[in-house]
Steps between C-alpha positions, in 0.01 A plus 500: 500500500133508594573755774681716247200517267272579796729790591485632145122470505486711819723759332266517200194537721670774700596684184149483359345612830732800517430577136126490574545749783698729272233476230231584757696806603538607140133438436394750771395841360760769522441799724406804292699820527350792693375810324778725372758216468561271212500124544877481427576766764286316751678165434836670540393649834372163629825330398707770677299468821527118491875514452538748786297283737702189404825685555385621842411144606840373389679780684313413819612136479855571379763561770688824470877530495497573872291193564739289298786645695325411821415150384614208710867408467616212723855624532396817683514537877208358695394289201220321691343828602535637151336187362202525734465870436511447124235228522269716711550796269443318173237243598200738454621599153540138401153411628361800316665365185270197491212699345758637260553145372134488400523844340817400313337182373197700384731730305703212358302471173543872439874488574543208264310677221742666259263538210523878528878476439451268204566185701289212624185547698434295812329207331763482228772503763335217695465300181868567421597381849295184463645443154854536639428242769342268244802533270743411779283209614464374143874525440572307821250233394661473156848456652365232729322327213800505268735371769266225624682221316843615613380538859367143493835368371687683773256382768563136404877546540486660845520172702826407319843570644526804270157620604629835625574603143149404393358691796708803408370483144143477627558803721644697208186430298289637786729803515443548127130540574575775747743667263233504229244659734745761630624583150151549356387721789804723461439528127138597559597769751786631285294521181159620618530627856829684539371858499505541880124548533278356769393232254865396461538485879194282546594276209852457636370423850248247368753319283753509784246333731426247227870419454549466877211257519628293207848484653359355822282260302789369290732471802229309683467261207878449488523426873190283550408347163152376604471276191866389470631339819836401346589866443362627831759688703301528823496183716119465509244258360261567212209620714716743699669628184166570333360679803809712562527598133133602486522720809830662401361599160180633660688690772746654254209614282340676798828662606576617146148637467528700823832647388341608173208649691729706723690632198187674368512773764734800506385722788703409814205468738302293251806290424556441872139393544532266202819351646322438830215322326727292277726412795203363691390299195849362432561406865165326528574317174838381624361379833218318325756346267704368794190372679370313196840347423628415848530124432643523143748769603610294801561209264698727269723650768553168677613351170779758482667343804742217425515283812778278363758755387389797702346822375558870514388670824254711303324185374476343846358818656259542210374140528434520874375855557389632161148601606620671818749697288271578206216667692723750690686577178176576316364709786827691526496565126138617520574737789800642318292558187228669702757709682657599170161589355402718796837675536550540122820293527490274198842357586370301798220344296744415223749349747236281665369379163851422375576310823200274452585447133862414586387241755261342248767501230750339737254221580459433127877510461555248782241272340698497176829441686360206699357343184836520322688373806278191523556396142707178472873558461717350231806383692716503188407853396703788636205736451282279720770485766529879494124547530492541883780756483328695221166494681656630823670779305172601337322490836762725656463750218121491536516556877741791460285653227183466712665653807647782291164577335310509830768704677520746212128560469446542876810709570451738208132506408315341791643652817706772330796419724742570218497694181574330174851646476575402862388145432719490189797621706444223754477243224820631341693494827385152600497345155863389533426333832195331354693372199777368727253313720309363200827396335609328822171315519529376143865406557389285793221352289755402236719340767199313639400382153849374418550336842158334494588324174793335676346451841555181698135447598475199270803323652364177648537403863771249580272325745303353208716190480251290305487729201734602224413863575680485831812708543478674163786747516461856383714656231785728590297802392213391724742465789651845448164671446399554869817691596485683167142604578598628845802685364296664224229602748757668724665665201172633359387638837832669576540642149145632478525654847823681413355620169185630671702687761725644230203615291359679805824695536651303788874437479549122514882501518511517884246219516712277275817580696328432833360172373849396388647574844219311673546203267874494567439504876251217475742293289776534765265423788333201335782300352311172539207642308732625227668157488164329458390736222830478312508119535145481366595712200785267414292186556242634256768610257648148507154352442561263792130432553159599376154509647355148509833315503604254771834591659721391788690771687676284762278575794157460333342368182188611326331660201567868433172685553631854476748746634544859605798731476673326792354153553382184329185301579517120472200269532591163651324193361325462836358851473733709713624838375869583549615862469874522447701822449705493182816554698450164675421284198853389420523205262181422305408173334224531239298186430273657239729626227521365143455121557488235771626139488320261735665172605324243714552135602254208504545149647431201273523126549849344463392286205365792290585522127692826468451523121125460533501767773701734277259458207193546722651814651579638155145434383355666811728801453386539140134486606560772760673718239205460264246589771334833399527637853863396552668524162594866542673422830741228392854572384628140528259207540490248782761228464675231700845616603616162633559298813562717802548231765439132579358380828427156642146476365482792252676677222481882508453667161555872433273700267528859384330760279553870424214750500437870531517619861128551531414211731728200442374315809154484347637326189708267718196392700305449179779283350525283812123458503505377141784258581310349792196447279666372181828324590354205699292403194826472302657266755708773656446444869599745767697370794306407812597605848764273668364226735615534859547160686491516877695203649497410869843526664687178601480461875752304713414136598386564857276779389345281229422220754355736751300666232360165396409415859329837544300456186399149604383624834303768331322239290667611178715283279837633392415410141206732511726783615746425221226485243368834621846652470536359151163650404612835628822464304 
């Protein structure tokens, strides 16, 4: 705000200085008429001579019809030579127009003085201009002041999950400020300066420059929010946001001022000289802007790249090479503006300026898109789930619009490759193709959105045996989604291709007939392939298995990881992948459907109390059912089924429970662990391993005597040998 009042002060000082010069000129004594001529006749003669001299100067600097006809046109033959020749021919006139800028500025007070026609004089016009700017600034300040409370309420709500609505409301309030400024300026021009005079032109140009500056200032505040980090769209810190906002506002003020300055001149040579001067000023301003903000801008552009989910190619290129791309773009734009000024081709200058503006606008647009994409998603809300799809659709429209705008301005106005009617004919002839391709893209986006909601990425791995998340089977829709996605992709590509060819006038009937014949030939030559595909269709139609389920297909067992049109992929519990064609599956046993009953045996001591064991098992089963992590898995609790077998030193008891087929072995291991820890304390002892007694074989009498003699000779008593054998036994 302080810079704004300084600018107004400079305007006042300039107005007063010009007014002082005009008063000095009026204060000079008038030249007296010569003898024999009245003073009125003499003034009329002086005015006629002055007008004639002014007209002669303008005719010298205005190109004739032949010159206009010979002006540079890029679509002519030998365009490079024509361009160089046009530059050489017109450069002296443009250089000679620089003194004309000074002359035009000296005559500006007189041109803006309409007191003789009953209008405003120069000072009154300058005061009216300053008053118009003050009125618009005051109105913008009042809107900001009145909406301060509402803006604070919205700013507090931005971090919430519905913060996008609050941010949209805050943006609408800022837009209301712009609407107020634009509306007041148009009212001022329509009421007081709509007579087509030079004063009206200058007033319109000044207010247009003012509006352009305010638009950039408000957009900068919306994007960077130096004093409100929660509503900041650009991924930068407070210091970077403040610095970038300051320099953007300053740069836009300089650019708007130079555009207003160039609009004050009408003579072509003077206008060309003014464009050269303003182009140099604008280019130097832009380069200084980039130099001063290298670090903050690098932080901004790097923040547009999402390393986790991936980013658009434009964002990655911008983050890595933005400075190397910005300087050539600015220099190219400056050269094109200079070339347009020298060759009197305003279309090239306009095209280069629009190209730069489109690039800047697209960067702002990508900043908004990245901010919205990084907002937390509400998994239960359909609108939040559709957000990526909607953002991609908007980005596609923005890219198409940017490409169309740049191509249009360069093809028609910049390089004059096409006339306006020729460009319209091209657009009309290719519009059907464009709509078909865009429709195909959005059809694929819809398929991707629907299929991503039922994707199998969250299906747990069956190798996680110590977790309830292991072997979580997918739904039938999740299982059918991959082949549906492939089929829809093929259908969209084939349909869009046929529609494009048909819209271009190509008869597609022979293509369809030829494709049918080729398909028939392939089906006869690849009967095994057809068998696999048809078998897979029927397996899926029968819902025989789903992704994540554990199946047995005779030859191999494993968890279904995925499938293609002709084969199935099974992951064995040891990690191997088995790929089996559908035609070779045969009988399938599914271990993961609906429910699973687990039966297992444990060995107890022969003297165990069966009733006590039954009650302890029932209590343990109830505790497992009431466990928060396991209660959703049980269908029937753990219970003792009865005696399964009786052995010499043990009684074998059978237990069973019924659970969901998520990971029944995990629950079985947990139940056995609890039994081993709790049952011995209740007097329920598990059976010990059987004792093996090793007995020495009975030898015949002679062998026993000889053995005794041998042992005696060896100094060893037979009793010691027997005792050793008994110890071993």
